[in-house]
Coordinates of C-alpha atoms in Angstrom, one line a residue:
X16 CA 52.6 136.4 93.1
X17 CA 56.0 135.2 91.9
X18 CA 57.0 131.6 92.7
X19 CA 60.6 131.9 91.8
X20 CA 63.0 130.0 94.1
X21 CA 65.1 132.2 96.4
X22 CA 68.6 133.0 95.4
X23 CA 71.0 130.3 96.6
X24 CA 73.9 130.9 99.0
X25 CA 76.6 130.8 96.4
X26 CA 79.5 130.3 98.8
X27 CA 78.0 127.2 100.4
X28 CA 77.1 125.9 97.0
X29 CA 80.6 126.3 95.7
X30 CA 82.1 124.6 98.8
X31 CA 79.6 121.7 98.4
X32 CA 80.6 121.5 94.7
X33 CA 84.3 121.2 95.7
X34 CA 83.4 118.5 98.2
X35 CA 81.4 116.6 95.6
X36 CA 84.2 116.8 93.1
X37 CA 86.7 115.6 95.7
X38 CA 84.4 112.7 96.6
X39 CA 84.1 111.7 92.9
X40 CA 87.9 111.7 92.5
X41 CA 88.2 109.5 95.6
X42 CA 85.6 107.0 94.4
X43 CA 87.3 106.8 91.0
X44 CA 90.8 106.3 92.3
X45 CA 89.8 103.9 95.0
X46 CA 88.3 101.4 92.6
X47 CA 85.3 100.7 94.8
X48 CA 83.0 100.8 91.7
X49 CA 84.8 98.2 89.7
X50 CA 81.9 95.7 89.8
X51 CA 79.2 98.2 88.8
X52 CA 81.5 99.7 86.2
X53 CA 81.9 96.3 84.6
X54 CA 78.1 95.7 84.7
X55 CA 77.3 99.1 83.1
X56 CA 80.0 98.5 80.4
X57 CA 78.7 95.1 79.6
X58 CA 75.2 96.5 79.1
X59 CA 76.3 99.4 76.9
X60 CA 79.0 97.7 74.8
X61 CA 76.5 95.3 73.3
X62 CA 75.2 98.0 71.0
X63 CA 78.7 99.2 70.0
X64 CA 80.0 95.8 68.7
X65 CA 80.5 95.5 65.0
X66 CA 79.1 92.6 63.0
X67 CA 81.2 89.6 62.5
X68 CA 83.4 90.2 59.5
X69 CA 82.7 87.4 56.9
X70 CA 86.4 87.4 56.0
X71 CA 87.3 85.8 59.3
X72 CA 87.1 82.0 59.4
X73 CA 87.7 79.9 62.5
X74 CA 89.1 76.4 62.0
X75 CA 88.1 74.4 65.0
X76 CA 89.9 71.5 66.5
X77 CA 86.6 70.2 67.7
X78 CA 85.1 66.9 68.9
X79 CA 84.5 65.8 65.3
X80 CA 88.1 66.4 64.4
X81 CA 89.3 64.5 67.5
X82 CA 87.0 61.6 66.7
X83 CA 88.4 61.3 63.1
X84 CA 92.1 62.2 63.7
X85 CA 92.7 60.7 67.1
X86 CA 93.5 61.9 70.5
X87 CA 95.4 65.2 71.1
X88 CA 98.2 66.1 70.5
X89 CA 98.4 65.3 66.8
X90 CA 101.5 64.7 64.7
X91 CA 103.0 67.9 63.3
X92 CA 102.6 66.3 59.9
X93 CA 98.9 66.8 60.3
X94 CA 99.4 70.6 60.9
X95 CA 101.7 70.7 57.9
X96 CA 99.0 69.2 55.7
X97 CA 96.5 71.8 57.0
X98 CA 98.8 74.7 56.2
X99 CA 99.3 73.4 52.7
X100 CA 95.6 73.0 52.2
X101 CA 95.0 76.6 53.4
X102 CA 97.8 77.9 51.2
X103 CA 96.5 76.2 48.1
X104 CA 93.0 77.6 48.9
X105 CA 94.4 81.1 48.9
X106 CA 94.0 82.1 52.6
X107 CA 95.1 85.6 53.2
X108 CA 96.7 84.8 56.6
X109 CA 96.8 82.0 59.1
X110 CA 97.0 82.4 62.9
X111 CA 97.7 79.3 64.9
X112 CA 96.4 79.7 68.5
X113 CA 98.1 76.4 69.4
X114 CA 101.1 75.9 71.7
X115 CA 104.1 74.7 69.7
X116 CA 106.9 75.4 72.2
X117 CA 108.3 71.8 72.4
X118 CA 109.8 69.6 69.7
X119 CA 108.2 66.3 68.8
X120 CA 110.9 64.0 70.2
X121 CA 109.5 60.8 68.5
X122 CA 108.8 62.5 65.2
X123 CA 111.4 65.1 64.3
X124 CA 110.6 64.7 60.6
X125 CA 107.0 65.9 61.4
X126 CA 108.5 69.1 62.9
X127 CA 110.6 69.6 59.7
X128 CA 107.6 69.1 57.5
X129 CA 105.5 71.7 59.4
X130 CA 108.4 74.2 59.4
X131 CA 108.7 73.8 55.6
X132 CA 104.9 74.2 55.2
X133 CA 105.0 77.3 57.2
X134 CA 107.8 78.7 55.2
X135 CA 106.1 77.9 51.9
X136 CA 103.0 79.7 53.0
X137 CA 104.7 82.8 54.2
X138 CA 101.4 83.9 55.8
X139 CA 101.5 82.0 59.1
X140 CA 101.6 83.7 62.5
X141 CA 102.5 81.7 65.5
X142 CA 101.7 82.4 69.2
X143 CA 103.9 83.3 72.2
X144 CA 102.4 82.4 75.5
X145 CA 103.3 83.8 78.9
X146 CA 103.4 81.3 81.8
X147 CA 104.9 81.3 85.3
X148 CA 107.5 78.7 85.9
X149 CA 105.9 77.9 89.3
X150 CA 103.1 79.3 91.4
X151 CA 103.8 83.0 92.1
X152 CA 107.2 82.5 90.4
X153 CA 108.9 84.3 87.5
X154 CA 107.1 84.4 84.1
X155 CA 108.7 82.8 81.0
X156 CA 107.8 83.2 77.3
X157 CA 106.7 79.9 75.7
X158 CA 107.8 80.5 72.1
X159 CA 107.5 78.2 69.2
X160 CA 110.5 76.0 68.7
X161 CA 113.3 77.7 66.7
X162 CA 112.4 75.9 63.4
X163 CA 108.9 77.1 63.6
X164 CA 109.8 80.6 64.8
X165 CA 112.3 81.0 61.9
X166 CA 109.8 79.9 59.3
X167 CA 106.8 81.9 60.6
X168 CA 105.9 85.3 59.0
X169 CA 105.5 86.8 62.4
X170 CA 105.0 86.0 66.1
X171 CA 102.3 87.4 68.4
X172 CA 101.4 87.0 72.0
X173 CA 98.2 85.0 72.7
X174 CA 97.4 86.3 76.2
X175 CA 93.7 86.1 77.0
X176 CA 93.0 88.9 79.5
X177 CA 90.3 88.0 82.0
X178 CA 88.9 90.2 84.7
X179 CA 88.2 89.0 88.2
X180 CA 84.7 87.8 87.2
X181 CA 86.1 85.6 84.4
X182 CA 84.8 88.0 81.7
X183 CA 87.2 88.9 78.8
X184 CA 86.8 92.6 78.2
X185 CA 90.3 93.8 77.2
X186 CA 93.4 93.1 75.3
X187 CA 96.9 94.5 75.3
X188 CA 98.0 95.1 71.7
X189 CA 101.6 94.8 72.7
X190 CA 103.2 92.7 75.5
X191 CA 106.3 90.8 76.4
X192 CA 108.9 90.0 79.0
X193 CA 110.8 93.0 80.0
X194 CA 109.2 95.2 77.3
X195 CA 106.1 95.0 75.2
X196 CA 107.8 93.8 72.1
X197 CA 105.2 91.3 70.8
X198 CA 102.1 92.4 69.1
X199 CA 98.9 90.5 69.9
X200 CA 98.4 87.5 67.7
X201 CA 95.5 89.1 65.8
X202 CA 97.5 92.3 65.3
X203 CA 100.5 90.3 64.0
X204 CA 98.1 88.6 61.6
X205 CA 96.7 91.9 60.3
X206 CA 100.2 93.4 60.0
X207 CA 101.0 90.9 57.3
X208 CA 99.1 93.3 55.0
X209 CA 101.3 96.2 55.9
X210 CA 104.6 96.9 54.0
X211 CA 107.8 96.0 55.9
X212 CA 109.0 98.7 58.3
X213 CA 105.6 100.5 58.4
X214 CA 105.1 102.2 61.8
X215 CA 101.3 102.4 62.3
X216 CA 100.0 104.2 65.4
X217 CA 98.2 101.7 67.6
X218 CA 95.0 102.5 69.4
X219 CA 94.6 102.1 73.1
X220 CA 95.7 103.5 76.5
X221 CA 99.4 103.7 76.8
X222 CA 100.8 102.0 79.9
X223 CA 104.5 102.3 79.2
X224 CA 106.0 105.8 79.1
X225 CA 109.5 106.6 77.7
X226 CA 111.8 107.6 80.5
X227 CA 110.6 105.2 83.1
X228 CA 113.0 102.7 84.6
X229 CA 113.2 99.6 82.5
X230 CA 111.0 96.7 83.7
X231 CA 112.5 93.5 85.1
X232 CA 113.4 91.0 82.3
X233 CA 111.2 88.5 84.1
X234 CA 108.2 90.8 84.3
X235 CA 105.4 90.5 81.7
X236 CA 104.9 94.1 80.5
X237 CA 101.8 95.2 78.7
X238 CA 101.0 98.3 76.6
X239 CA 98.2 99.7 74.4
X240 CA 95.2 98.6 76.4
X241 CA 91.9 98.5 74.5
X242 CA 88.5 97.0 75.3
X243 CA 87.1 94.6 72.7
X244 CA 83.6 95.1 71.4
X245 CA 82.8 91.4 71.0
X246 CA 80.4 90.3 68.3
X247 CA 77.1 89.0 69.5
X248 CA 77.4 86.1 70.1
X249 CA 81.2 86.0 70.3
X250 CA 81.3 82.8 68.2
X251 CA 79.2 84.4 65.4
X252 CA 82.1 84.0 63.0
X253 CA 82.1 81.3 60.4
X254 CA 83.4 78.1 61.9
X255 CA 84.7 75.0 60.0
X256 CA 86.0 71.8 61.4
X257 CA 89.7 71.1 61.2
X258 CA 89.1 67.7 59.8
X259 CA 86.8 69.0 57.1
X260 CA 89.4 71.5 55.9
X261 CA 92.1 68.8 56.0
X262 CA 90.0 66.3 54.0
X263 CA 88.9 69.0 51.5
X264 CA 85.3 68.9 52.4
X265 CA 85.2 72.7 52.6
X266 CA 84.9 74.6 49.3
X267 CA 88.1 76.6 48.6
X268 CA 85.9 79.6 48.0
X269 CA 85.1 79.7 51.7
X270 CA 88.8 80.1 52.5
X271 CA 90.1 82.1 49.6
X272 CA 91.1 85.7 50.5
X273 CA 90.1 85.2 54.2
X274 CA 91.8 85.4 57.5
X275 CA 92.1 82.0 59.2
X276 CA 92.3 81.5 63.0
X277 CA 93.2 77.9 64.0
X278 CA 92.4 76.9 67.5
X279 CA 91.0 74.4 70.0
X280 CA 87.3 74.4 70.8
X281 CA 87.0 70.8 72.1
X282 CA 85.7 70.5 75.7
X283 CA 88.4 70.8 78.3
X284 CA 91.2 71.3 75.8
X285 CA 92.0 75.0 76.2
X286 CA 91.2 78.2 78.1
X287 CA 87.7 79.5 77.8
X288 CA 86.2 82.8 78.8
X289 CA 82.9 84.7 78.8
X290 CA 82.2 87.7 76.7
X291 CA 80.5 90.8 78.2
X292 CA 76.8 90.5 78.5
X293 CA 76.8 86.7 77.8
X294 CA 75.4 84.2 80.3
X295 CA 77.7 82.3 82.6
X296 CA 76.9 79.1 80.7
X297 CA 78.2 80.6 77.4
X298 CA 81.9 80.1 76.8
X299 CA 84.3 81.5 74.3
X300 CA 87.4 79.6 73.1
X301 CA 90.8 81.2 72.6
X302 CA 90.3 81.1 68.8
X303 CA 87.0 83.0 69.1
X304 CA 88.8 85.5 71.3
X305 CA 91.5 86.1 68.7
X306 CA 88.8 86.2 66.0
X307 CA 87.0 89.0 67.9
X308 CA 90.3 90.9 68.2
X309 CA 90.9 90.6 64.5
X310 CA 87.3 91.7 63.8
X311 CA 87.9 94.8 66.1
X312 CA 91.1 95.7 64.3
X313 CA 89.6 95.2 60.8
X314 CA 86.6 97.5 61.7
X315 CA 88.8 100.0 63.5
X316 CA 86.4 99.5 66.5
X317 CA 88.9 99.3 69.4
X318 CA 87.5 101.0 72.5
X319 CA 90.0 103.0 74.5
X320 CA 89.4 103.3 78.3
X321 CA 90.0 106.7 79.7
X322 CA 93.0 107.0 81.9
X323 CA 92.5 107.3 85.6
X324 CA 93.3 111.0 85.5
X325 CA 90.8 111.8 82.8
X326 CA 88.2 109.5 84.4
X327 CA 88.6 111.2 87.8
X328 CA 88.6 114.7 86.3
X329 CA 85.5 114.2 84.2
X330 CA 83.6 112.5 87.1
X331 CA 84.6 115.3 89.4
X332 CA 83.3 117.9 86.9
X333 CA 80.0 116.1 86.4
X334 CA 79.6 115.7 90.2
X335 CA 80.0 119.4 90.8
X336 CA 78.0 120.6 87.8
X337 CA 74.5 120.5 89.4
X338 CA 75.6 122.8 92.2
X339 CA 77.2 125.2 89.8
X340 CA 74.2 125.2 87.5
X341 CA 71.9 125.9 90.5
X342 CA 73.5 129.3 90.8
X343 CA 71.8 130.3 87.4
X344 CA 68.3 131.7 87.3
X345 CA 65.8 129.0 86.4
X346 CA 67.9 126.2 87.8
X347 CA 68.0 127.3 91.5
X348 CA 66.1 124.3 92.7
X349 CA 69.0 121.9 92.8
X350 CA 67.0 118.8 91.9
X351 CA 66.5 120.0 88.3
X352 CA 70.2 120.4 87.4
X353 CA 70.9 117.1 89.3
X354 CA 68.4 115.1 87.2
X355 CA 69.7 116.8 84.0
X356 CA 73.3 116.0 84.9
X357 CA 72.6 112.4 85.8
X358 CA 70.8 111.9 82.4
X359 CA 73.6 113.8 80.7
X360 CA 76.3 111.7 82.3
X361 CA 74.7 108.5 80.9
X362 CA 74.3 110.2 77.5
X363 CA 78.0 111.3 77.4
X364 CA 79.1 107.8 78.3
X365 CA 77.0 106.2 75.6
X366 CA 78.0 108.8 72.9
X367 CA 81.7 108.4 73.7
X368 CA 81.4 104.6 73.5
X369 CA 79.3 104.5 70.3
X370 CA 80.9 107.2 68.3
X371 CA 84.2 108.0 69.9
X372 CA 85.2 104.4 70.9
X373 CA 86.1 105.7 74.3
X374 CA 85.0 104.1 77.5
X375 CA 84.1 106.6 80.3
X376 CA 82.4 104.9 83.2
X377 CA 79.5 107.0 84.5
X378 CA 79.2 105.1 87.7
X379 CA 81.5 107.2 90.0
X380 CA 79.7 110.5 88.9
X381 CA 76.3 108.9 89.2
X382 CA 77.1 107.5 92.6
X383 CA 78.1 110.9 93.9
X384 CA 75.1 112.6 92.2
X385 CA 72.8 109.9 93.7
X386 CA 74.2 110.5 97.1
X387 CA 73.7 114.2 96.7
X388 CA 70.1 113.6 95.5
X389 CA 69.5 111.4 98.5
X390 CA 70.7 114.0 100.9
X391 CA 68.6 116.6 99.2
X392 CA 65.5 114.4 99.4
X393 CA 66.2 113.7 103.1
X394 CA 66.5 117.4 103.8
X395 CA 63.4 118.1 101.9
X396 CA 61.5 115.4 103.8
X397 CA 62.7 116.8 107.1
X398 CA 61.8 120.3 106.1
X399 CA 58.4 119.1 104.9
X400 CA 57.9 117.2 108.1
X401 CA 58.9 120.2 110.2
X402 CA 56.6 122.5 108.2
X403 CA 53.8 120.0 108.7
X404 CA 54.3 120.3 112.4
X405 CA 55.1 124.0 112.5
X406 CA 53.0 127.2 112.5
X407 CA 53.8 129.2 109.3
X408 CA 53.6 132.6 111.0
X409 CA 55.5 132.1 114.2
X410 CA 57.6 129.1 113.5
X411 CA 56.3 127.4 116.6
X412 CA 54.9 123.9 116.9
X413 CA 51.4 123.6 115.6
X414 CA 48.4 121.8 117.1
X415 CA 49.3 118.4 115.7
X416 CA 52.8 118.5 117.1
X417 CA 51.5 119.8 120.4
X418 CA 48.9 117.0 120.8
X419 CA 51.5 114.4 120.1
X420 CA 54.0 116.0 122.6
X421 CA 51.3 116.3 125.3
X422 CA 50.3 112.7 125.0
X423 CA 54.0 111.6 125.1
X424 CA 54.9 113.8 128.1
X425 CA 51.9 112.7 130.0
X426 CA 53.0 109.0 129.6
X427 CA 56.5 110.0 130.8
X428 CA 55.0 111.9 133.8
X429 CA 53.0 108.8 134.8
X430 CA 56.0 106.6 134.8
X431 CA 58.3 109.0 136.5
X432 CA 55.9 110.5 139.0
X433 CA 57.1 114.0 138.1
X434 CA 54.7 116.9 137.6
X435 CA 53.7 118.2 134.2
X436 CA 52.6 121.7 133.8
X437 CA 50.7 123.2 130.9
X438 CA 50.2 126.9 130.3
X439 CA 47.4 128.0 127.8
X440 CA 47.1 131.6 126.9
X441 CA 45.6 134.0 124.4
X442 CA 45.8 137.7 123.6
X443 CA 43.1 139.7 125.1
X444 CA 40.8 141.5 122.7
X445 CA 42.7 140.2 119.7
X446 CA 39.8 140.6 117.3
X447 CA 39.5 144.3 118.3
X448 CA 43.2 144.7 117.8
X449 CA 42.9 143.3 114.3
X450 CA 39.9 145.4 113.5
X451 CA 41.3 148.7 114.7
X452 CA 45.0 148.4 113.8
X453 CA 44.9 146.0 111.0
X454 CA 46.1 142.4 110.5
X455 CA 49.7 143.5 110.3
X456 CA 49.6 144.7 113.9
X457 CA 47.8 141.5 114.9
X458 CA 50.5 139.3 113.2
X459 CA 53.2 141.4 114.9
X460 CA 51.5 140.8 118.3
X461 CA 51.4 137.0 117.6
X462 CA 55.0 136.9 116.6
X463 CA 56.0 138.9 119.7
X464 CA 54.1 136.6 122.1
X465 CA 55.8 133.6 120.3
X466 CA 59.2 135.1 120.8
X467 CA 58.5 135.7 124.5
X468 CA 57.3 132.2 125.1
X469 CA 60.2 130.7 123.2
X470 CA 62.6 132.6 125.5
X471 CA 60.9 131.0 128.5
X472 CA 61.1 127.5 127.1
X473 CA 64.8 127.0 127.9
X474 CA 65.0 123.2 128.3
X475 CA 65.2 120.7 125.5
X476 CA 61.8 119.1 126.2
X477 CA 59.9 122.4 126.8
X478 CA 57.5 123.0 123.9
X479 CA 55.9 126.2 122.7
X480 CA 53.0 125.8 120.3
X481 CA 50.5 128.1 118.6
X482 CA 47.2 126.2 118.8
X483 CA 45.3 128.4 116.3
X484 CA 44.2 132.0 116.1
X485 CA 45.6 133.9 119.1
X486 CA 45.8 130.8 121.4
X487 CA 49.2 129.5 122.5
X488 CA 50.4 126.7 124.8
X489 CA 53.6 126.2 126.8
X490 CA 54.3 122.6 127.8
X491 CA 56.7 122.2 130.8
X492 CA 57.7 118.7 131.7
X493 CA 58.9 118.1 135.3
X494 CA 57.7 121.5 136.4
X495 CA 55.8 122.1 139.6
X496 CA 52.7 124.3 140.0
X497 CA 54.7 127.0 141.8
X498 CA 57.4 127.0 139.1
X499 CA 54.7 127.2 136.4
X500 CA 53.1 130.2 138.2
X501 CA 56.5 131.9 138.3
X502 CA 57.0 131.4 134.6
X503 CA 53.5 132.8 133.9
X504 CA 54.4 135.9 136.0
X505 CA 57.7 136.4 134.0
X506 CA 55.7 136.2 130.8
X507 CA 53.5 139.1 132.0
X508 CA 56.7 141.0 132.9
X509 CA 58.1 140.4 129.5
X510 CA 54.8 141.6 127.9
X511 CA 55.0 144.8 130.1
X512 CA 58.6 145.4 128.9
X513 CA 57.5 144.8 125.3
X514 CA 54.8 147.5 125.6
X515 CA 57.3 150.1 126.5
X516 CA 59.2 149.8 123.2
X517 CA 58.4 152.1 120.3
X518 CA 55.8 150.5 118.0
X519 CA 54.4 150.9 114.6
X520 CA 54.4 149.1 111.2
X521 CA 57.6 150.9 110.2
X522 CA 59.6 149.6 113.2
X523 CA 58.0 146.1 113.1
X524 CA 57.2 146.4 116.8
X525 CA 53.7 145.3 117.8
X526 CA 51.3 147.6 119.6
X527 CA 50.8 147.1 123.4
X528 CA 48.6 144.1 124.2
X529 CA 47.8 141.9 127.1
X530 CA 47.4 138.1 127.5
X531 CA 45.5 135.8 129.9
X532 CA 47.1 132.6 131.1
X533 CA 45.5 129.4 132.4
X534 CA 47.7 126.8 134.1
X535 CA 47.1 123.2 135.0
X536 CA 49.7 121.0 136.7
X537 CA 49.3 117.3 136.3
X538 CA 50.4 115.5 139.5
X539 CA 51.2 111.9 140.2
X540 CA 48.2 109.6 140.7
X541 CA 46.0 111.6 138.3
X542 CA 44.7 109.3 135.5
X543 CA 43.5 112.2 133.3
X544 CA 44.1 111.9 129.6
X545 CA 45.6 114.5 127.3
X546 CA 42.2 115.9 126.5
X547 CA 41.3 116.3 130.2
X548 CA 44.6 118.0 130.9
X549 CA 44.1 120.5 128.1
X550 CA 40.5 121.1 129.0
X551 CA 41.5 121.9 132.6
X552 CA 44.2 124.3 131.5
X553 CA 41.7 125.9 129.0
X554 CA 39.1 126.2 131.8
X555 CA 41.7 128.0 133.9
X556 CA 42.3 130.3 131.0
X557 CA 38.6 131.0 130.8
X558 CA 38.5 131.9 134.5
X559 CA 41.5 134.1 134.1
X560 CA 39.8 136.1 131.3
X561 CA 36.6 136.3 133.4
X562 CA 38.5 137.5 136.5
X563 CA 39.3 140.8 134.7
X564 CA 42.2 143.2 135.0
X565 CA 43.4 141.9 138.4
X566 CA 43.2 138.2 137.6
X567 CA 45.1 137.5 134.4
X568 CA 46.4 134.1 135.5
X569 CA 44.4 131.2 136.8
X570 CA 46.0 127.9 138.0
X571 CA 44.4 124.5 138.5
X572 CA 45.9 121.5 140.1
X573 CA 44.7 118.5 142.1
X574 CA 42.9 120.8 144.5
X575 CA 40.2 123.3 143.7
X576 CA 41.2 125.9 141.2
X577 CA 43.1 128.8 142.7
X578 CA 43.8 132.2 141.2
X579 CA 47.1 134.1 141.2
X580 CA 47.2 137.8 140.9
X581 CA 49.3 139.4 138.2
X582 CA 49.7 142.8 136.8
X583 CA 47.7 143.1 133.6
X584 CA 49.6 145.1 130.9

């Protein structure tokens, strides 16, 4: 016998697929999955990070340097000496991640010395910081003083982009007030190797589009968003102490031909952040942040997040895919394409991240797919539960469900004082019917009697059950003995009408048959249990069968059993 799943209703599947796609778009655009998106990204990006480039060296203004050179800030003469030491050692480029936006009022000669050292090097990049003038006020650019800016090889913005959870995941390769005219500090350092006027295409998601209204000159505008695959750990680059470089304790070979990032790592002296996947206790200085940006650019490993449109579209396609696949032979059981699509969604996200350097969050699609799977499991459990309590042939309640309902309704009847009637019936000479006309005729008779009984169970709490074989039961809460007898009579009338219809296996109509009915009505004050109530109705059925052709219904109540006459079909 074939076990293939039935063909799905393609119209309902298509409509459901459209609904799933719409839900995925809504979830994506609403941003409700930002937290799980970030958690999934943090877990997946660890394997996509390049190793720390040995050509990157971080010169730390650390506790050792502060102890030897004195409290911060230092004289600009000290920075001038450091620049000269690095120039003489043959550093490829130097990025200062230090705020130099105010002149030294009590040491103008120190400013001049630093400006001349920067000019002699010709390889120094200085930072531009964005800072609001006051809380929720306009933003200003904190640029190096004019002497330094004029001497520097380039300027770059040093914004450290932090998400709401304090984790640094992204950077904007260009940003500035009014327009994104400053490259990031690491990018400006790397561009020292490019010929003047070179126009290299930058990676990242474009946020500024030509033709839009110009931004306010007081608004910090960003462009070319990329996510940074931080080295593990993010401070894995070679670190040397500022004072050791200044005092020539570091071999020149460690600095020659390398990119130098100078920044503060002393406790409480500068902004810190946490890299993806790192514990809360771990921190990353601004210099390490810039070193990771430089490492990303050197290895061409910038990760571009998909735009909202692409993210929503791809999530919608994946959310609808299982329902579309379920229309194909071999995949009609929707759980299989759902599982395959969920696994495929994760695989697509990982492959895009590892090999395409593109971040596609699988969370919105997985959320919708998981919701669909949950609904499918819920429906499956309900169907299984219903099947466990239903008769396979007639679709009526089975004996298990009947026993539970009888016990429950008996408890209700005792509390309310209302009568509870039970009709038990079976088909007369059913075995003979099966033997002479075949099991198909017997099944047709069982189905016919089930339909008749179902038509008489018109109230929500009325229950029709097939107890086994040819035995049926009709449970009627809040039904008096007289009303129960009337219903039994109408059942015989229905059977009589049924027998007048043409019958045969070709028409699906059962042959004429008769049924005997036993009735018991439980009245207030009777302490009988469910077994007693059923036994009394069953005893009434036995008496009805014994009574013969003129006594097809027997009724018991609190009084002695009484018989009711009915026309036997």
